XYZ file of C-alpha atoms in Angstrom:
717
model
C 133.314 172.244 178.983
C 134.998 172.374 175.725
C 135.631 168.475 176.308
C 132.084 167.713 177.328
C 130.569 169.667 173.994
C 132.920 167.285 171.742
C 131.920 164.264 173.592
C 128.395 165.130 173.364
C 129.051 165.774 169.520
C 130.606 162.393 169.135
C 127.547 160.559 170.653
C 124.835 162.673 168.522
C 127.040 161.613 165.269
C 126.977 157.755 166.510
C 123.260 157.861 167.057
C 122.777 159.232 163.537
C 124.873 156.513 161.895
C 123.140 153.466 163.880
C 120.058 153.376 161.513
C 122.300 153.391 158.309
C 124.286 150.407 159.319
C 121.253 148.714 160.167
C 119.959 149.179 156.705
C 123.171 148.057 155.023
C 123.167 144.688 156.924
C 119.680 143.981 155.602
C 120.812 144.584 152.248
C 123.741 142.543 152.393
C 121.581 139.451 153.755
C 119.122 140.108 150.894
C 122.161 140.251 147.940
C 123.750 137.162 149.606
C 120.200 135.297 149.277
C 119.870 136.279 145.671
C 123.475 135.344 145.193
C 122.572 131.798 146.545
C 119.663 131.396 144.694
C 121.382 132.410 141.267
C 124.006 129.560 142.164
C 121.270 127.053 143.017
C 119.461 127.779 139.690
C 122.795 127.271 137.906
C 123.380 123.964 139.638
C 120.230 122.798 138.981
C 120.378 124.023 135.142
C 123.738 122.186 134.967
C 122.209 118.810 136.541
C 118.989 119.297 134.131
C 121.200 119.844 131.199
C 124.062 117.548 131.656
C 123.638 115.180 134.458
C 120.038 114.155 134.162
C 119.319 115.194 130.657
C 118.362 111.747 129.474
C 115.762 111.380 131.820
C 114.295 114.576 131.073
C 114.272 113.992 127.442
C 112.277 110.812 128.014
C 109.615 112.894 130.104
C 109.408 115.219 127.340
C 108.813 112.463 124.657
C 106.448 110.694 126.956
C 104.207 114.002 127.104
C 104.602 114.782 123.295
C 104.740 111.449 121.622
C 102.466 108.457 121.884
C 102.737 104.859 120.896
C 99.587 103.328 118.607
C 99.711 99.438 118.603
C 99.380 97.920 114.865
C 97.550 94.689 115.570
C 98.659 91.620 113.948
C 96.088 89.567 112.128
C 95.617 86.113 113.396
C 96.260 83.207 111.318
C 93.616 81.307 109.315
C 92.263 77.709 109.984
C 91.300 75.465 107.287
C 89.824 72.393 107.167
C 91.635 69.394 105.043
C 90.131 70.406 101.537
C 90.654 73.947 101.886
C 87.428 75.335 102.936
C 88.024 78.413 105.499
C 86.828 77.737 109.047
C 88.124 80.576 110.998
C 89.632 84.115 109.655
C 89.438 87.803 110.649
C 87.337 90.579 109.919
C 87.603 94.253 110.695
C 85.832 95.302 113.662
C 85.186 99.117 115.185
C 86.044 99.865 118.739
C 84.912 102.911 120.522
C 87.153 104.583 123.292
C 87.344 108.104 124.563
C 89.950 110.574 125.983
C 88.237 112.291 128.990
C 91.215 114.336 129.712
C 90.820 116.297 126.618
C 87.314 117.299 126.962
C 87.353 121.280 127.378
C 83.985 122.350 128.303
C 80.458 120.898 128.861
C 79.351 121.545 124.891
C 82.386 118.578 124.372
C 80.800 116.490 126.951
C 77.169 116.676 125.612
C 78.205 116.161 122.135
C 80.258 113.217 123.143
C 77.394 111.638 125.312
C 75.034 112.029 122.155
C 77.478 109.775 120.185
C 78.165 107.270 122.792
C 74.292 106.469 123.605
C 73.729 106.234 119.884
C 76.263 103.739 118.877
C 77.035 101.956 121.821
C 74.080 100.944 123.596
C 75.365 101.453 126.937
C 73.091 103.053 129.600
C 73.865 107.019 130.068
C 74.980 106.533 133.876
C 77.928 104.442 132.538
C 78.605 106.829 129.827
C 78.504 109.929 131.819
C 80.946 108.221 134.650
C 83.409 107.618 131.904
C 83.194 111.056 130.201
C 83.792 112.509 134.116
C 86.939 110.586 134.639
C 88.847 113.320 133.826
C 92.150 112.270 134.943
C 92.360 109.222 132.123
C 93.578 110.046 128.613
C 92.039 106.513 127.572
C 89.166 104.275 128.338
C 87.608 101.576 126.445
C 83.680 102.284 125.935
C 82.620 99.356 123.363
C 84.811 96.996 121.284
C 84.296 94.482 118.614
C 81.458 96.223 116.953
C 80.771 95.837 112.940
C 80.700 98.566 110.651
C 77.085 97.484 109.872
C 76.219 98.504 113.409
C 77.974 101.716 112.856
C 76.179 103.402 110.106
C 77.549 107.322 109.750
C 80.274 106.324 112.444
C 83.005 106.698 110.188
C 82.158 110.286 109.563
C 82.034 111.592 112.824
C 84.310 113.984 114.497
C 84.540 114.794 118.220
C 86.848 115.944 120.926
C 87.668 113.104 123.000
C 86.318 110.183 120.753
C 88.648 107.740 119.574
C 87.952 105.353 117.098
C 90.287 102.063 116.439
C 90.085 99.365 113.983
C 90.697 96.166 115.373
C 90.897 92.524 113.631
C 88.039 90.304 115.148
C 87.887 86.513 114.849
C 85.344 85.398 112.688
C 83.960 81.714 112.603
C 82.529 81.022 109.317
C 80.494 77.536 110.397
C 79.490 79.064 113.733
C 78.580 76.169 116.311
C 80.176 73.547 113.605
C 83.357 72.381 114.887
C 83.273 74.997 117.745
C 84.878 72.509 120.585
C 87.946 71.654 118.203
C 88.720 75.224 116.914
C 87.764 76.817 120.227
C 87.677 80.952 120.330
C 89.460 83.893 121.527
C 89.179 86.618 123.754
C 88.312 90.454 122.815
C 92.247 90.892 122.358
C 92.517 87.797 119.898
C 94.260 85.734 122.228
C 93.444 82.021 122.214
C 91.412 80.656 125.277
C 89.969 77.178 123.985
C 90.674 74.417 121.437
C 93.139 74.761 118.804
C 92.868 78.689 119.122
C 94.887 77.828 122.479
C 97.061 75.037 121.766
C 98.390 76.638 118.662
C 97.959 80.132 120.088
C 101.789 81.181 119.358
C 101.745 80.293 116.102
C 98.097 81.913 114.865
C 98.742 84.827 117.171
C 101.580 86.688 115.314
C 103.266 89.833 116.584
C 101.759 93.373 117.083
C 103.692 96.256 116.055
C 103.406 99.942 116.709
C 103.684 103.342 115.480
C 105.064 106.630 117.260
C 102.624 109.861 116.936
C 102.832 113.309 118.041
C 100.442 114.576 120.668
C 99.238 118.022 120.585
C 97.837 119.799 123.572
C 94.484 119.096 122.988
C 95.209 115.053 122.691
C 95.037 114.901 118.951
C 97.481 112.917 117.245
C 99.710 113.406 114.490
C 102.362 111.048 112.457
C 105.896 111.681 113.131
C 108.564 111.316 110.369
C 111.430 110.770 112.970
C 110.622 107.633 114.373
C 109.688 104.566 111.759
C 106.637 102.224 112.374
C 107.395 98.839 113.797
C 105.092 96.739 111.549
C 102.837 93.795 112.550
C 103.715 90.198 111.593
C 100.487 88.411 110.824
C 100.202 85.023 112.397
C 100.580 81.978 110.221
C 97.935 79.684 109.305
C 96.977 75.851 109.864
C 95.302 73.271 107.989
C 93.433 70.895 109.760
C 92.961 67.083 109.143
C 89.306 67.651 109.735
C 86.690 67.232 106.845
C 84.247 69.896 107.466
C 81.665 67.730 105.350
C 82.104 65.106 107.226
C 82.010 66.786 110.598
C 78.745 68.229 109.727
C 77.025 64.818 109.315
C 78.821 63.578 112.694
C 77.583 66.621 114.581
C 74.066 66.293 113.305
C 73.833 62.691 113.720
C 75.065 62.415 117.486
C 72.516 65.192 118.235
C 69.970 63.392 117.006
C 71.175 60.390 118.460
C 71.406 62.317 121.929
C 67.879 63.171 121.493
C 66.256 59.876 120.176
C 67.585 57.653 123.055
C 67.087 60.669 125.596
C 70.760 60.656 126.571
C 72.706 63.109 128.534
C 75.736 63.829 126.068
C 77.163 62.314 123.143
C 80.745 62.007 121.321
C 81.893 60.795 118.066
C 85.499 60.623 117.042
C 86.534 59.392 113.676
C 90.310 59.044 112.528
C 92.231 57.716 109.346
C 94.134 54.552 110.851
C 97.323 54.720 108.537
C 98.239 58.389 109.519
C 96.491 59.049 112.821
C 94.533 62.137 111.317
C 91.268 62.942 113.085
C 88.754 63.378 110.400
C 85.878 64.300 112.637
C 85.027 64.840 116.449
C 82.312 65.759 117.959
C 80.715 66.339 121.319
C 77.167 67.233 122.116
C 75.921 69.514 123.385
C 77.991 72.035 121.817
C 78.219 75.918 121.693
C 78.519 78.980 119.462
C 81.582 80.456 119.885
C 80.095 84.010 119.168
C 77.660 83.633 121.975
C 79.596 84.216 125.430
C 76.508 82.694 127.555
C 77.022 79.481 125.852
C 80.639 79.295 126.846
C 80.285 77.042 129.976
C 82.368 73.774 130.471
C 79.041 71.766 129.869
C 79.223 72.835 125.996
C 82.801 74.108 125.467
C 84.696 71.121 126.769
C 85.825 68.274 124.297
C 84.611 65.177 125.828
C 86.386 63.151 123.642
C 89.525 63.754 125.246
C 88.810 65.226 128.820
C 86.004 62.991 130.107
C 87.009 59.326 131.424
C 84.686 56.515 131.886
C 84.997 52.620 132.430
C 84.830 51.319 128.897
C 83.200 47.848 129.459
C 82.834 45.520 126.597
C 84.637 47.733 124.213
C 88.140 46.949 126.528
C 87.903 43.342 125.613
C 90.001 44.054 122.659
C 93.038 44.239 125.199
C 92.577 40.686 126.722
C 91.502 39.172 123.295
C 94.662 40.672 121.941
C 97.052 39.417 124.873
C 95.280 35.788 124.696
C 95.846 35.452 120.432
C 99.185 37.264 120.492
C 100.678 35.363 123.304
C 99.383 31.980 121.840
C 97.562 31.182 125.172
C 94.211 30.229 123.243
C 93.264 29.878 119.789
C 90.152 31.212 118.335
C 89.006 27.309 117.978
C 89.368 26.756 121.677
C 86.288 26.548 123.706
C 84.923 28.515 126.699
C 82.414 27.863 129.464
C 79.847 30.443 129.657
C 78.119 28.873 132.582
C 74.607 29.610 131.222
C 74.947 33.427 131.778
C 75.581 33.397 135.496
C 78.844 32.968 137.573
C 79.035 32.897 141.000
C 82.291 33.412 142.934
C 82.393 34.251 146.698
C 80.180 37.227 147.065
C 80.103 38.638 143.466
C 78.108 37.489 140.415
C 79.001 38.179 136.799
C 75.884 37.909 134.317
C 75.786 37.866 130.646
C 72.884 39.481 128.571
C 72.773 36.351 126.469
C 72.951 32.818 128.400
C 75.644 30.948 126.967
C 76.942 27.500 127.601
C 80.289 26.043 126.092
C 81.056 27.780 123.100
C 84.254 28.905 120.833
C 86.138 32.069 121.303
C 84.400 33.393 118.066
C 80.941 33.281 119.800
C 82.142 34.642 122.970
C 83.413 37.741 121.052
C 80.707 37.866 118.987
C 78.039 37.798 122.031
C 80.303 39.749 124.101
C 80.270 37.136 127.242
C 81.546 39.337 130.068
C 81.604 35.642 132.056
C 84.109 34.432 129.536
C 86.240 37.207 129.424
C 86.568 37.156 132.953
C 88.043 33.710 132.670
C 90.476 35.021 129.877
C 91.808 37.870 132.049
C 92.759 35.016 134.727
C 94.405 33.016 132.223
C 96.933 35.844 131.145
C 99.649 37.033 133.642
C 98.752 40.345 135.365
C 101.812 42.090 134.502
C 101.407 40.867 130.727
C 97.813 42.063 130.617
C 98.821 45.119 132.319
C 101.574 45.586 129.527
C 99.326 45.105 126.581
C 96.760 47.625 127.964
C 99.872 50.093 128.773
C 101.147 49.549 125.012
C 97.741 50.073 123.641
C 97.706 53.556 124.963
C 95.470 53.183 128.370
C 96.851 55.241 131.096
C 98.904 57.644 129.247
C 98.434 60.644 127.357
C 98.628 59.888 123.651
C 99.797 63.369 122.849
C 96.855 64.769 120.625
C 97.621 68.496 119.584
C 94.599 69.951 121.536
C 94.430 71.505 125.247
C 92.553 69.165 128.130
C 93.529 65.883 127.104
C 93.642 63.499 129.964
C 95.496 59.801 130.875
C 92.741 58.207 132.425
C 93.734 55.408 135.033
C 95.295 52.195 134.799
C 96.645 50.303 137.797
C 98.416 47.098 138.226
C 96.583 43.922 139.836
C 98.412 41.764 142.198
C 98.186 37.724 141.486
C 96.021 37.393 144.578
C 93.679 40.295 143.276
C 91.603 37.795 141.362
C 88.427 39.803 141.713
C 89.629 43.156 140.460
C 91.489 41.031 137.749
C 88.278 39.182 136.403
C 86.298 42.550 136.097
C 89.226 44.058 134.288
C 88.749 41.513 131.487
C 85.642 43.147 130.692
C 86.400 46.823 130.978
C 86.084 47.638 134.688
C 88.570 48.826 137.226
C 90.007 51.164 134.819
C 89.302 54.663 133.454
C 89.993 55.576 129.582
C 89.028 58.454 127.073
C 86.970 57.969 123.927
C 90.225 58.946 122.274
C 92.361 56.285 123.715
C 89.417 53.454 123.068
C 89.246 54.504 119.118
C 93.099 54.897 119.174
C 93.290 51.335 120.495
C 91.077 49.883 117.676
C 93.034 51.960 115.171
C 96.111 50.136 116.084
C 94.316 46.880 115.057
C 92.937 48.970 111.848
C 96.435 49.846 111.142
C 98.224 46.311 111.425
C 99.142 46.624 114.734
C 100.896 49.714 114.785
C 99.810 52.566 117.257
C 99.832 56.126 115.819
C 100.084 59.392 117.707
C 96.493 61.154 116.860
C 96.803 64.808 115.715
C 94.491 67.112 114.183
C 96.859 69.580 112.289
C 98.228 68.451 108.817
C 100.118 71.677 108.052
C 101.425 75.011 109.002
C 101.312 78.095 106.391
C 102.803 81.274 106.008
C 101.236 84.616 105.383
C 101.388 83.566 101.468
C 99.560 80.224 102.413
C 102.976 78.592 101.588
C 103.750 75.252 103.651
C 106.111 76.001 106.064
C 105.560 72.678 108.015
C 103.859 69.317 107.662
C 103.017 67.094 110.258
C 103.851 63.520 109.241
C 102.152 60.100 110.870
C 104.106 59.202 114.272
C 104.364 55.770 115.230
C 104.215 55.322 118.741
C 104.833 51.291 119.176
C 103.963 48.209 117.506
C 101.108 46.587 119.900
C 100.460 43.021 118.245
C 101.797 41.054 115.361
C 100.188 41.076 111.889
C 98.786 37.232 112.531
C 96.913 38.648 115.569
C 95.382 41.630 113.921
C 93.720 39.364 110.956
C 92.299 37.060 113.772
C 91.108 39.822 115.745
C 89.453 41.741 112.398
C 87.623 38.340 111.371
C 86.164 38.072 114.994
C 85.081 41.891 115.176
C 83.566 41.301 111.650
C 81.428 38.556 113.201
C 80.254 40.980 115.919
C 78.651 43.137 113.259
C 77.290 40.351 111.151
C 75.682 38.167 113.611
C 76.374 39.264 116.822
C 75.602 42.620 119.321
C 76.502 45.024 116.801
C 73.993 44.078 114.074
C 72.600 47.448 114.125
C 75.736 48.766 112.679
C 75.645 46.485 109.593
C 75.535 47.855 106.208
C 74.907 45.697 103.095
C 78.101 45.545 100.935
C 80.409 46.956 103.271
C 82.326 44.924 105.930
C 82.607 46.670 109.127
C 84.560 45.253 111.939
C 83.467 46.373 115.524
C 82.131 45.985 119.015
C 79.792 47.282 121.272
C 80.034 48.729 124.768
C 77.864 48.804 127.759
C 79.100 49.645 131.302
C 77.631 50.860 134.168
C 78.400 54.330 135.712
C 80.194 54.672 139.215
C 78.750 57.206 141.665
C 78.194 57.495 145.442
C 80.575 54.437 146.108
C 78.530 52.235 143.838
C 77.702 50.987 140.250
C 74.250 52.538 139.297
C 71.578 50.514 138.003
C 69.982 53.439 135.945
C 72.920 55.482 134.386
C 75.055 53.850 132.014
C 77.768 54.562 129.048
C 76.646 53.059 125.433
C 79.108 52.849 123.084
C 80.074 51.182 119.451
C 83.653 51.178 117.644
C 84.305 49.635 114.641
C 86.471 50.282 111.326
C 85.617 49.989 107.694
C 86.026 48.626 104.931
C 87.654 45.754 107.336
C 89.674 44.537 104.612
C 91.589 47.679 104.064
C 90.476 50.116 106.642
C 90.338 53.721 105.961
C 88.321 54.929 108.785
C 88.082 54.184 112.761
C 85.052 55.547 114.512
C 83.615 55.640 118.063
C 80.367 56.592 119.178
C 79.521 57.086 122.960
C 76.181 57.943 124.699
C 76.330 59.085 128.267
C 73.308 58.169 130.349
C 70.776 57.084 127.539
C 67.435 56.356 129.037
C 65.355 54.951 126.044
C 67.866 52.100 125.539
C 70.859 51.447 127.700
C 72.931 48.858 125.361
C 75.706 50.204 122.921
C 74.157 47.578 120.284
C 70.979 49.327 120.727
C 71.649 52.729 120.671
C 75.403 53.598 119.403
C 75.606 51.113 116.883
C 72.511 52.767 114.593
C 74.285 56.273 114.962
C 77.387 54.623 113.886
C 75.326 53.148 110.921
C 73.531 56.373 110.047
C 77.129 58.346 109.820
C 78.655 56.152 107.667
C 75.743 55.597 105.179
C 76.103 59.249 104.879
C 79.474 59.424 104.440
C 79.829 56.780 101.650
C 77.176 58.283 99.903
C 78.752 61.564 100.017
C 82.519 60.966 100.086
C 82.589 57.282 98.847
C 85.293 57.971 96.372
C 87.572 59.713 98.938
C 87.008 56.703 101.283
C 87.568 54.053 98.691
C 84.796 51.950 99.393
C 82.105 50.883 96.647
C 78.621 52.169 96.698
C 76.564 50.122 99.097
C 73.109 48.295 98.903
C 70.752 50.116 101.261
C 67.102 49.302 102.213
C 65.627 46.836 99.960
C 62.091 47.565 101.881
C 59.153 49.291 100.764
C 58.987 51.778 103.645
C 62.355 53.344 105.025
C 62.963 56.370 107.483
C 63.786 59.458 105.760
C 67.468 60.193 105.578
C 68.789 63.465 106.982
C 69.587 65.624 103.843
C 70.693 68.734 106.398
C 73.967 70.209 105.257
C 74.489 68.363 102.144
C 75.342 69.806 98.603
C 72.831 68.991 95.834
C 74.934 66.591 94.405
C 75.179 64.642 97.510
C 71.480 64.955 98.299
C 70.837 63.502 94.736
C 73.099 60.555 95.522
C 71.464 59.802 99.017
C 68.072 59.875 97.395
C 69.238 57.451 94.843
C 70.679 55.155 97.240
C 67.339 55.287 99.331
C 65.197 55.103 96.108
C 63.729 58.406 97.084
C 63.114 61.195 94.314
C 64.033 65.039 95.569
C 62.592 68.445 94.600
C 64.921 71.514 95.340
C 64.903 75.307 95.003
C 68.501 75.534 94.022
C 71.151 73.019 92.585
C 73.951 75.209 92.344
C 77.306 73.494 93.595
C 78.146 76.060 96.454
C 74.501 75.680 98.192
C 73.686 73.164 100.789
C 70.498 71.840 102.485
C 68.823 73.716 105.451
C 65.412 72.400 105.321
C 63.732 69.241 104.130
C 60.067 67.671 104.203
C 59.216 65.000 105.345
C 61.674 65.337 108.456
C 64.496 62.930 109.238
C 63.349 59.635 110.414
C 59.517 59.884 109.283
C 58.579 56.428 107.784
C 57.874 57.024 104.245
C 57.401 54.821 101.130
C 60.406 54.105 98.596
C 59.914 56.062 95.750
C 58.220 59.166 97.698
C 59.138 62.988 96.802
C 61.360 64.818 99.338
C 61.181 68.574 99.320
C 64.611 70.134 100.100
C 65.418 73.894 100.351
C 68.909 75.078 99.995
C 70.983 78.425 100.468
C 74.762 79.510 99.713
C 77.192 77.820 101.685
C 78.342 81.257 102.987
C 75.126 81.844 104.333
C 73.984 78.598 105.683
C 74.299 79.369 109.310
C 72.495 82.685 108.793
C 68.566 82.498 109.284
C 65.926 82.225 106.654
C 64.909 85.590 104.935
C 61.357 83.953 105.129
C 60.945 84.884 108.541
C 57.121 84.257 108.441
C 57.373 80.620 107.456
C 59.866 80.085 110.325
C 57.933 81.757 113.200
C 55.409 78.818 112.474
C 58.143 76.424 114.301
C 56.593 75.705 117.442
C 59.098 73.761 120.232
C 56.901 74.715 123.440
C 56.677 71.645 125.566
C 59.764 69.909 124.011
C 63.018 69.039 126.090
C 65.573 71.774 125.469
C 68.026 69.608 123.416
C 65.383 68.386 121.266
C 64.114 72.077 120.686
C 67.772 72.996 119.737
C 68.095 70.415 117.445
C 65.073 71.588 115.686
C 65.923 75.426 115.471
C 69.727 74.439 114.508
C 68.293 72.266 111.550
C 66.828 75.350 110.361
C 69.602 77.619 110.686
C 68.226 79.469 113.849
C 70.158 80.673 116.854
C 68.702 80.256 120.145
C 68.812 82.066 123.375
C 68.141 80.011 126.515
C 66.723 81.160 129.515
C 66.496 78.384 132.491
C 66.789 74.628 132.139
C 64.290 71.821 131.449
C 61.528 71.837 129.102
C 60.739 74.871 126.933
C 57.623 76.562 128.494
C 57.321 79.425 126.051
C 59.377 80.810 122.882
C 59.664 84.383 121.540
C 61.096 85.325 118.277
C 63.261 88.188 117.479
C 65.515 89.762 114.827
C 69.146 90.100 115.401
C 71.392 91.897 112.684
C 68.907 90.815 110.197
C 68.923 87.289 111.638
C 66.000 85.473 113.137
C 66.732 84.288 116.485
C 64.416 82.553 119.036
C 64.479 83.010 122.852
C 63.407 79.708 124.708
C 62.222 79.987 128.082
C 62.701 76.690 130.282
C 61.648 75.160 133.362
C 62.421 71.948 135.047
C 58.842 71.387 136.465
C 56.483 73.328 134.353
């Protein structure tokens, strides 16, 4: 009994201790987990503080520090006389930080500010404000302080104001295809802005700022700013006053002869410097809708064409330089018609057996087709190549093309004959004018260039571009013979319309059919004239080209008069620089009114004297330019007549006249678009174009205190 008692007692004690043992087991597990967690935290802290410390320091900096860009100012662009063509102005750009907006009151205030100052629609603004995950969003860029009255005093959570340099083109549309333009970030996209972008752009800097929990920025003294390095400036060989004359005359010429487009290039033969280069139609660099290839491309270097008779210079040079024939030798003109096989070659002027001088004077295709066959094909190809055809000349503008020049076999007599008068190859206007420049430069072909100097921030010269001789193409004796022949073209031949009494001009006309749809068109032509003056000591070589003129098709009847108009204006306004004597103009009792647009009072007075006219002006100050005249250019008037001129300050020349009422009387409805643009631009009025064809309606409006005209056009109104 006693043993049973003790056994039962032992069992009872064991039953009592079982729950206690189970409780201690759970406690041990909890203690173990806590210990492991503690060790894990210690290890993790060790990695954060020691192993990965650099990574986490960078994270902290990114959350509490931010980088602001310090924008570099783009270099300036000057013309050869120091006139500023492109500069920078301070623009205001508006951005927002949606992540810093705390409540609906902040959103409402920001919304009202953006609606007032940006001109964006409400849905766009609401969408930007509600993009809470973003800390930076552009709203509107490139605004001027005049567009944001009172904006500098506004404070609002989430609103970011940024001052940025913005490109400013002082002459607007003038010289735009040469200078080009930039994007909103001041990167060069076209023209010299593109080809010299690395020089003009400079280098942006930055400053590190502390960022508060609300997104506000404060300067930090620990990290010094990296200052921006502004871009270098460039000085062009362009004379902006001559460029203005060229652009106005080619625009008038395109309208007068109802052409599709026009090109003028003028260069200095002794240096290769481009004095003026214009293509029409052109564009305004600040009007994005005009930035289309038809307007922005520089046709002088990008467009190719079969040159026609202006190319006769090459076989003529080879013939005389190789002494195959002399200027006194006679050639058969076949009475204006040459048949061989299935082909015919015709001359506009039927000629018989005549000396070489007459063949050049009257531009005989028949005789030059014969001359081509007298020259070994490789020799003729070599002369064309040496004169720069089929190769890039290396001008410092983007977009230059090489044209096409191919070799002809000795048996390819047909192509060879046509090659003699400018068919079977393609060339740019730059190649044509450079070839004639080689003649004007005593037989030396120079590399054309448009930048003269590169300047540092203090406008000190860091680099000067010197004349670069490519090669000698013909000898001096041949040059003299060719110049004499080309003077005859202007004095008595196909280039008589380029003649100016008292000034020796050597030149050549060109007319070529355009090739399209596998055949030569009988409707579409290129008309050109190229010449240099004074012929005895050439200072300027110039080419004028019209694409698809319809009122007249021959270069002598279209391009030559434009050449003459440009030269007349040049020599009466710049005759001292061009080293030519004052010339005798129209001795007639009636004349066409010259264009005074863009001239200073001094130049206008000189032109009026040359044409025996009187002028009445509203401003005789030195810095003013003519923006309006009455009678209009090309009106027939009597010598001694009075011409009324209106001038305004040079700096505001391309801004609209404050007398808006008078200007709004201008009516261009019913006119072809190009003619309407000429009229408006001559008055300093910008145009907004809707559609194509003739102007069917016009609407006037004021934009930034400037008068503009909206032109609605239709092809078949």
